[in-house]
mmCIF file of C-alpha atoms in Angstrom:
data_model
loop_
_atom_site.group_PDB
_atom_site.id
_atom_site.type_symbol
_atom_site.label_atom_id
_atom_site.label_comp_id
_atom_site.label_asym_id
_atom_site.label_seq_id
_atom_site.Cartn_x
_atom_site.Cartn_y
_atom_site.Cartn_z
ATOM 1 C CA MET A 1109 -31.357 24.775 53.928
ATOM 2 C CA LEU A 1110 -30.681 25.734 50.199
ATOM 3 C CA ASN A 1111 -27.652 23.750 48.782
ATOM 4 C CA LEU A 1112 -25.608 25.240 46.282
ATOM 5 C CA ALA A 1113 -24.886 22.014 44.702
ATOM 6 C CA GLN A 1114 -28.633 21.633 44.087
ATOM 7 C CA VAL A 1115 -28.673 25.196 42.421
ATOM 8 C CA GLN A 1116 -25.655 23.911 40.158
ATOM 9 C CA THR A 1117 -27.732 20.818 39.372
ATOM 10 C CA PHE A 1118 -30.765 22.553 38.562
ATOM 11 C CA LEU A 1119 -28.532 24.806 35.864
ATOM 12 C CA ALA A 1120 -26.792 21.870 34.229
ATOM 13 C CA VAL A 1121 -30.199 20.138 33.489
ATOM 14 C CA ILE A 1122 -31.477 23.262 32.053
ATOM 15 C CA ASP A 1123 -28.398 24.236 30.077
ATOM 16 C CA GLU A 1124 -27.783 20.760 28.814
ATOM 17 C CA GLY A 1125 -31.371 19.814 28.447
ATOM 18 C CA GLY A 1126 -31.762 16.542 30.217
ATOM 19 C CA ILE A 1127 -30.589 14.565 33.102
ATOM 20 C CA GLN A 1128 -27.989 12.235 31.313
ATOM 21 C CA SER A 1129 -26.338 15.353 29.927
ATOM 22 C CA ALA A 1130 -26.382 17.034 33.040
ATOM 23 C CA ALA A 1131 -25.050 13.879 34.754
ATOM 24 C CA GLU A 1132 -22.325 13.810 32.021
ATOM 25 C CA ARG A 1133 -21.344 17.864 32.703
ATOM 26 C CA LEU A 1134 -21.436 16.977 36.616
ATOM 27 C CA ALA A 1135 -19.526 14.111 36.443
ATOM 28 C CA CYS A 1136 -22.034 11.940 38.653
ATOM 29 C CA SER A 1137 -24.626 9.302 37.950
ATOM 30 C CA GLN A 1138 -28.090 10.243 36.670
ATOM 31 C CA PRO A 1139 -29.990 9.187 39.913
ATOM 32 C CA ALA A 1140 -27.634 11.849 41.834
ATOM 33 C CA VAL A 1141 -28.759 14.386 39.512
ATOM 34 C CA SER A 1142 -32.494 13.564 39.812
ATOM 35 C CA GLN A 1143 -32.319 13.471 43.495
ATOM 36 C CA GLN A 1144 -30.488 16.704 43.605
ATOM 37 C CA LEU A 1145 -33.209 18.336 41.715
ATOM 38 C CA ARG A 1146 -35.834 16.841 43.533
ATOM 39 C CA LYS A 1147 -34.510 18.016 47.001
ATOM 40 C CA LEU A 1148 -34.126 21.617 45.259
ATOM 41 C CA GLU A 1149 -38.035 21.488 44.538
ATOM 42 C CA GLU A 1150 -38.989 20.202 47.779
ATOM 43 C CA PHE A 1151 -36.920 23.316 49.432
ATOM 44 C CA VAL A 1152 -38.948 25.885 47.114
ATOM 45 C CA GLY A 1153 -42.010 24.124 47.320
ATOM 46 C CA VAL A 1154 -42.795 23.650 43.466
ATOM 47 C CA PRO A 1155 -41.709 21.911 40.483
ATOM 48 C CA LEU A 1156 -38.935 23.796 38.411
ATOM 49 C CA VAL A 1157 -38.129 21.274 35.504
ATOM 50 C CA VAL A 1158 -40.618 19.760 33.053
ATOM 51 C CA ARG A 1159 -39.416 16.596 31.703
ATOM 52 C CA ASN A 1160 -40.322 15.390 28.321
ATOM 53 C CA ARG A 1161 -38.901 12.728 25.839
ATOM 54 C CA SER A 1162 -36.949 15.383 23.982
ATOM 55 C CA ARG A 1163 -35.716 17.972 26.623
ATOM 56 C CA ALA A 1164 -35.803 19.208 30.046
ATOM 57 C CA VAL A 1165 -37.229 22.766 30.267
ATOM 58 C CA PRO A 1166 -38.135 24.958 33.139
ATOM 59 C CA THR A 1167 -41.459 25.441 34.465
ATOM 60 C CA ARG A 1168 -43.049 29.076 34.899
ATOM 61 C CA ASP A 1169 -41.808 28.840 38.312
ATOM 62 C CA GLY A 1170 -38.422 27.536 37.148
ATOM 63 C CA GLU A 1171 -38.204 30.390 34.570
ATOM 64 C CA LEU A 1172 -38.624 32.841 37.694
ATOM 65 C CA PHE A 1173 -36.067 30.854 39.647
ATOM 66 C CA LEU A 1174 -33.493 30.541 36.900
ATOM 67 C CA PRO A 1175 -32.127 33.944 36.990
ATOM 68 C CA LYS A 1176 -31.789 33.784 40.725
ATOM 69 C CA ALA A 1177 -30.155 30.544 40.570
ATOM 70 C CA ARG A 1178 -27.405 32.030 38.157
ATOM 71 C CA SER A 1179 -26.803 34.837 40.453
ATOM 72 C CA LEU A 1180 -26.216 32.515 43.616
ATOM 73 C CA VAL A 1181 -23.674 30.442 41.588
ATOM 74 C CA ALA A 1182 -21.951 33.715 40.256
ATOM 75 C CA ALA A 1183 -21.721 35.332 43.797
ATOM 76 C CA ALA A 1184 -20.360 31.818 45.312
ATOM 77 C CA GLU A 1185 -17.650 31.956 42.503
ATOM 78 C CA ARG A 1186 -17.024 35.462 43.257
ATOM 79 C CA ALA A 1187 -16.648 34.643 46.831
ATOM 80 C CA ARG A 1188 -14.518 31.747 46.252
ATOM 81 C CA ALA A 1189 -12.303 33.757 43.999
ATOM 82 C CA LEU A 1190 -12.069 36.526 46.812
ATOM 83 C CA VAL A 1191 -10.384 34.057 49.136
ATOM 84 C CA ALA A 1192 -8.444 32.404 46.469
ATOM 85 C CA ASP A 1193 -6.701 35.524 45.591
ATOM 86 C CA ARG A 1194 -5.744 36.543 49.108
ATOM 87 C CA ARG A 1195 -2.076 36.620 49.504
ATOM 88 C CA LEU A 1196 -0.577 33.895 51.707
ATOM 89 C CA VAL A 1197 1.010 35.032 54.894
ATOM 90 C CA VAL A 1198 4.330 33.597 55.797
ATOM 91 C CA HIS A 1199 5.945 34.456 59.055
ATOM 92 C CA ALA A 1200 9.733 33.163 58.819
ATOM 93 C CA SER A 1201 12.125 33.368 61.568
ATOM 94 C CA GLY A 1202 15.472 35.082 61.631
ATOM 95 C CA ASN A 1203 17.797 33.116 59.517
ATOM 96 C CA VAL A 1204 15.430 31.188 57.753
ATOM 97 C CA GLY A 1205 13.332 34.448 56.785
ATOM 98 C CA VAL A 1206 16.796 36.104 55.486
ATOM 99 C CA TYR A 1207 18.489 33.039 53.853
ATOM 100 C CA LEU A 1208 15.954 30.594 52.615
ATOM 101 C CA ALA A 1209 12.613 31.802 52.688
ATOM 102 C CA PRO A 1210 12.946 34.709 49.918
ATOM 103 C CA ARG A 1211 14.065 32.096 47.415
ATOM 104 C CA LEU A 1212 11.461 29.640 48.282
ATOM 105 C CA VAL A 1213 8.918 32.595 47.740
ATOM 106 C CA ALA A 1214 10.133 33.584 44.408
ATOM 107 C CA ALA A 1215 10.080 30.126 43.226
ATOM 108 C CA PHE A 1216 6.567 29.240 44.702
ATOM 109 C CA GLU A 1217 5.428 32.337 42.896
ATOM 110 C CA ARG A 1218 6.739 31.483 39.650
ATOM 111 C CA ASP A 1219 5.430 27.864 40.073
ATOM 112 C CA LEU A 1220 2.012 29.545 40.452
ATOM 113 C CA GLU A 1221 2.463 31.937 37.694
ATOM 114 C CA ARG A 1222 1.136 34.655 40.077
ATOM 115 C CA ALA A 1223 3.581 37.591 41.360
ATOM 116 C CA GLY A 1224 3.029 38.736 44.656
ATOM 117 C CA ALA A 1225 0.980 35.680 45.993
ATOM 118 C CA VAL A 1226 2.900 35.547 49.156
ATOM 119 C CA GLU A 1227 3.389 38.052 51.625
ATOM 120 C CA LEU A 1228 6.835 37.418 53.570
ATOM 121 C CA VAL A 1229 7.136 38.602 57.085
ATOM 122 C CA ILE A 1230 10.433 38.014 58.758
ATOM 123 C CA THR A 1231 10.363 38.137 62.376
ATOM 124 C CA THR A 1232 11.731 36.125 65.863
ATOM 125 C CA ASN A 1233 10.756 32.259 66.184
ATOM 126 C CA ARG A 1234 8.446 33.420 69.368
ATOM 127 C CA GLN A 1235 6.891 35.946 67.178
ATOM 128 C CA ALA A 1236 6.016 33.609 64.083
ATOM 129 C CA VAL A 1237 4.803 30.735 66.492
ATOM 130 C CA ASP A 1238 2.478 33.305 68.142
ATOM 131 C CA ALA A 1239 1.120 34.729 64.877
ATOM 132 C CA LEU A 1240 0.659 31.087 63.323
ATOM 133 C CA ALA A 1241 -1.419 30.205 66.575
ATOM 134 C CA SER A 1242 -3.381 33.396 66.680
ATOM 135 C CA GLY A 1243 -4.419 32.991 62.603
ATOM 136 C CA GLU A 1244 -2.039 36.077 61.824
ATOM 137 C CA ALA A 1245 -0.043 33.782 59.642
ATOM 138 C CA ASP A 1246 -1.053 31.149 57.241
ATOM 139 C CA VAL A 1247 2.354 29.456 57.377
ATOM 140 C CA ALA A 1248 5.586 29.692 59.851
ATOM 141 C CA LEU A 1249 8.845 28.734 59.099
ATOM 142 C CA THR A 1250 10.778 28.386 62.240
ATOM 143 C CA GLU A 1251 13.899 26.991 63.900
ATOM 144 C CA TRP A 1252 11.709 25.224 66.580
ATOM 145 C CA SER A 1253 8.185 23.714 67.132
ATOM 146 C CA GLU A 1254 5.745 24.387 69.967
ATOM 147 C CA GLU A 1255 2.894 22.072 70.829
ATOM 148 C CA HIS A 1256 -0.591 24.039 70.229
ATOM 149 C CA PRO A 1257 -3.822 22.564 69.695
ATOM 150 C CA ALA A 1258 -4.633 24.574 66.346
ATOM 151 C CA VAL A 1259 -1.127 24.267 64.821
ATOM 152 C CA GLU A 1260 0.340 21.404 63.053
ATOM 153 C CA TRP A 1261 4.314 20.969 62.512
ATOM 154 C CA GLN A 1262 6.022 19.367 60.033
ATOM 155 C CA GLY A 1263 9.887 18.679 60.142
ATOM 156 C CA TRP A 1264 10.973 20.475 57.141
ATOM 157 C CA ARG A 1265 14.933 20.069 56.778
ATOM 158 C CA ARG A 1266 18.294 19.711 58.909
ATOM 159 C CA GLU A 1267 20.722 22.441 58.324
ATOM 160 C CA LYS A 1268 24.220 22.195 59.513
ATOM 161 C CA LEU A 1269 25.833 24.575 62.203
ATOM 162 C CA VAL A 1270 29.278 25.488 62.372
ATOM 163 C CA VAL A 1271 31.831 27.769 64.058
ATOM 164 C CA ILE A 1272 32.981 30.875 62.878
ATOM 165 C CA ALA A 1273 36.032 32.852 63.495
ATOM 166 C CA ALA A 1274 37.712 36.188 62.436
ATOM 167 C CA PRO A 1275 40.515 35.125 59.840
ATOM 168 C CA ASP A 1276 43.441 36.277 62.298
ATOM 169 C CA HIS A 1277 41.715 34.478 65.335
ATOM 170 C CA PRO A 1278 44.264 31.842 66.792
ATOM 171 C CA LEU A 1279 41.932 28.929 65.766
ATOM 172 C CA ALA A 1280 41.130 30.082 62.279
ATOM 173 C CA LYS A 1281 43.734 27.945 60.691
ATOM 174 C CA ALA A 1282 42.240 24.717 62.199
ATOM 175 C CA ARG A 1283 39.855 22.939 60.042
ATOM 176 C CA CYS A 1284 38.306 21.012 62.959
ATOM 177 C CA ILE A 1285 38.683 21.933 66.996
ATOM 178 C CA PRO A 1286 37.765 20.130 70.157
ATOM 179 C CA ARG A 1287 34.633 20.840 71.640
ATOM 180 C CA GLN A 1288 36.122 22.074 74.808
ATOM 181 C CA ALA A 1289 38.063 24.843 72.650
ATOM 182 C CA LEU A 1290 34.619 26.748 72.715
ATOM 183 C CA PHE A 1291 34.863 27.268 76.538
ATOM 184 C CA ASP A 1292 38.093 29.086 76.246
ATOM 185 C CA HIS A 1293 36.743 32.044 74.086
ATOM 186 C CA PRO A 1294 33.916 34.390 73.985
ATOM 187 C CA VAL A 1295 30.801 32.948 72.013
ATOM 188 C CA ILE A 1296 28.586 35.602 70.380
ATOM 189 C CA GLY A 1297 24.984 34.567 70.446
ATOM 190 C CA GLY A 1298 23.690 31.076 71.208
ATOM 191 C CA GLU A 1299 21.842 32.284 74.541
ATOM 192 C CA PRO A 1300 19.365 29.679 76.113
ATOM 193 C CA GLY A 1301 15.923 29.819 74.475
ATOM 194 C CA THR A 1302 17.212 30.586 70.868
ATOM 195 C CA GLY A 1303 17.455 27.860 68.347
ATOM 196 C CA THR A 1304 21.111 27.759 68.384
ATOM 197 C CA GLY A 1305 21.168 27.859 72.004
ATOM 198 C CA ARG A 1306 18.935 24.524 71.843
ATOM 199 C CA ALA A 1307 21.316 22.848 69.396
ATOM 200 C CA LEU A 1308 24.397 23.618 71.644
ATOM 201 C CA ALA A 1309 22.407 22.270 74.549
ATOM 202 C CA GLY A 1310 22.121 19.147 72.701
ATOM 203 C CA VAL A 1311 25.993 19.229 71.913
ATOM 204 C CA PHE A 1312 27.243 19.894 75.459
ATOM 205 C CA GLY A 1313 24.589 18.795 77.673
ATOM 206 C CA PRO A 1314 25.051 20.324 81.146
ATOM 207 C CA SER A 1315 28.277 21.693 80.121
ATOM 208 C CA ALA A 1316 26.781 24.008 78.127
ATOM 209 C CA ASP A 1317 26.684 26.489 80.914
ATOM 210 C CA ARG A 1318 30.096 26.771 80.704
ATOM 211 C CA LEU A 1319 29.969 28.461 77.349
ATOM 212 C CA ARG A 1320 30.910 32.091 77.759
ATOM 213 C CA VAL A 1321 27.800 33.721 75.617
ATOM 214 C CA ALA A 1322 29.187 37.107 75.788
ATOM 215 C CA ARG A 1323 26.859 39.142 73.440
ATOM 216 C CA GLN A 1324 23.395 38.907 72.271
ATOM 217 C CA LEU A 1325 23.122 41.021 68.994
ATOM 218 C CA GLY A 1326 20.009 39.864 67.644
ATOM 219 C CA SER A 1327 20.626 38.947 63.898
ATOM 220 C CA THR A 1328 23.167 36.939 62.148
ATOM 221 C CA ALA A 1329 24.116 39.807 59.955
ATOM 222 C CA ALA A 1330 25.362 41.670 63.156
ATOM 223 C CA VAL A 1331 26.973 38.544 64.598
ATOM 224 C CA LYS A 1332 29.076 38.071 61.415
ATOM 225 C CA GLU A 1333 30.376 41.704 61.862
ATOM 226 C CA ALA A 1334 31.407 41.057 65.617
ATOM 227 C CA VAL A 1335 33.071 37.986 64.686
ATOM 228 C CA LYS A 1336 35.035 39.577 61.634
ATOM 229 C CA ALA A 1337 35.948 42.263 64.381
ATOM 230 C CA GLY A 1338 37.572 39.973 66.806
ATOM 231 C CA LEU A 1339 35.212 40.032 69.521
ATOM 232 C CA GLY A 1340 34.650 36.267 69.708
ATOM 233 C CA LEU A 1341 33.598 33.028 68.002
ATOM 234 C CA SER A 1342 29.999 32.156 66.979
ATOM 235 C CA VAL A 1343 27.784 29.177 65.774
ATOM 236 C CA VAL A 1344 25.799 29.725 62.854
ATOM 237 C CA PHE A 1345 24.027 27.995 59.927
ATOM 238 C CA ALA A 1346 26.620 26.904 57.254
ATOM 239 C CA TYR A 1347 24.443 28.237 54.491
ATOM 240 C CA ALA A 1348 24.622 31.743 56.253
ATOM 241 C CA VAL A 1349 28.215 31.914 56.046
ATOM 242 C CA ALA A 1350 29.063 30.712 52.712
ATOM 243 C CA GLU A 1351 30.081 33.896 50.807
ATOM 244 C CA GLU A 1352 32.170 35.141 53.567
ATOM 245 C CA VAL A 1353 34.139 31.818 53.860
ATOM 246 C CA LYS A 1354 34.571 31.903 49.990
ATOM 247 C CA ALA A 1355 35.721 35.596 50.271
ATOM 248 C CA GLY A 1356 38.037 34.999 53.040
ATOM 249 C CA THR A 1357 36.521 37.134 55.552
ATOM 250 C CA LEU A 1358 35.332 34.518 57.843
ATOM 251 C CA ALA A 1359 36.844 31.112 58.808
ATOM 252 C CA MET A 1360 34.715 28.009 59.191
ATOM 253 C CA LEU A 1361 35.605 25.603 61.864
ATOM 254 C CA GLU A 1362 33.859 22.176 62.609
ATOM 255 C CA LEU A 1363 33.963 20.567 66.201
ATOM 256 C CA GLU A 1364 35.790 17.290 66.599
ATOM 257 C CA GLU A 1365 32.937 14.345 66.973
ATOM 258 C CA ALA A 1366 30.371 16.650 67.394
ATOM 259 C CA ASP A 1367 28.280 17.892 63.934
ATOM 260 C CA ILE A 1368 25.605 20.190 65.111
ATOM 261 C CA PHE A 1369 22.775 20.102 63.005
ATOM 262 C CA LYS A 1370 19.162 21.997 63.680
ATOM 263 C CA THR A 1371 16.002 20.897 62.522
ATOM 264 C CA LEU A 1372 13.715 23.570 60.769
ATOM 265 C CA PHE A 1373 10.022 23.135 60.844
ATOM 266 C CA ILE A 1374 7.175 24.501 58.999
ATOM 267 C CA GLY A 1375 3.842 24.949 60.985
ATOM 268 C CA LEU A 1376 0.350 25.680 59.515
ATOM 269 C CA GLY A 1377 -3.221 25.502 60.961
ATOM 270 C CA ARG A 1378 -4.309 22.029 61.756
ATOM 271 C CA GLU A 1379 -7.672 22.608 60.160
ATOM 272 C CA SER A 1380 -6.109 23.858 56.750
ATOM 273 C CA PRO A 1381 -7.860 22.225 53.774
ATOM 274 C CA GLN A 1382 -5.786 19.820 51.785
ATOM 275 C CA SER A 1383 -6.277 22.019 48.726
ATOM 276 C CA SER A 1384 -5.264 25.218 50.849
ATOM 277 C CA MET A 1385 -2.558 27.456 49.511
ATOM 278 C CA ALA A 1386 -0.847 26.925 52.927
ATOM 279 C CA ARG A 1387 -0.468 23.345 52.318
ATOM 280 C CA ARG A 1388 0.571 23.706 48.648
ATOM 281 C CA PHE A 1389 3.300 26.099 50.109
ATOM 282 C CA ALA A 1390 4.305 23.665 52.928
ATOM 283 C CA ALA A 1391 4.332 20.753 50.086
ATOM 284 C CA PHE A 1392 6.658 22.831 47.757
ATOM 285 C CA CYS A 1393 9.056 23.685 50.465
ATOM 286 C CA ALA A 1394 9.369 19.817 51.504
ATOM 287 C CA ALA A 1395 9.817 19.266 47.874
ATOM 288 C CA ALA A 1396 12.726 21.650 47.867
ATOM 289 C CA ALA A 1397 14.500 20.710 50.837
#
């Protein structure tokens, strides 16, 4: 089988005019260069290089092989560049996609100095996990992980969840409320199976069934508007309501003796090379956490 490294070695010997210079260019030993060249000559069945005291030059067969060798290396580089220039596909679920991912993507592209390097798809947790497992996505940013033989998960960051209420809600003036207070009011979102639902189950245990989950609106933006309208309380990421709390359009409450945190995850293909764009993005996100 023709080995591209052998072809590159042959070109280095010809271009540099000798084994020693080729070894310096390729950052390897002279015996390694000689071995690669010998294996290439064994493959083609003829000597390709004449070695004399002053310089290594191609034989007649080497002259014939030389343009093909350059073409092979150029084609390999074009193939590598084609893959390297492909946009990284990142699927981010709900809140992660809306409130965190855009800034991360923008910062990552600035770091690469390559605008448009990332294709960001905002979707559900379930769809993001499925896209990653199927190979449709290179990276998934989610609120929960799921075992899959082809997927590697990394705990990314812990984000605090808070209770939100309309400014005129009876509980709005309290900074901290007892956990059981949530049982007395409709709770918007947080249905079982969602990331928030899992977090609430961790806090309340079996008592989570007593929560009156009233509406499933599908997005944090819709939930916030429903809370502002007085339709109930909700539990959301603190960062997702920072602007509304500052503006006074929503009140933010905490639960007594029950801080709620949710771990966010980065998923990528288990076989992704260490040098891959997916791993570079994962490392970038981890550093920015």
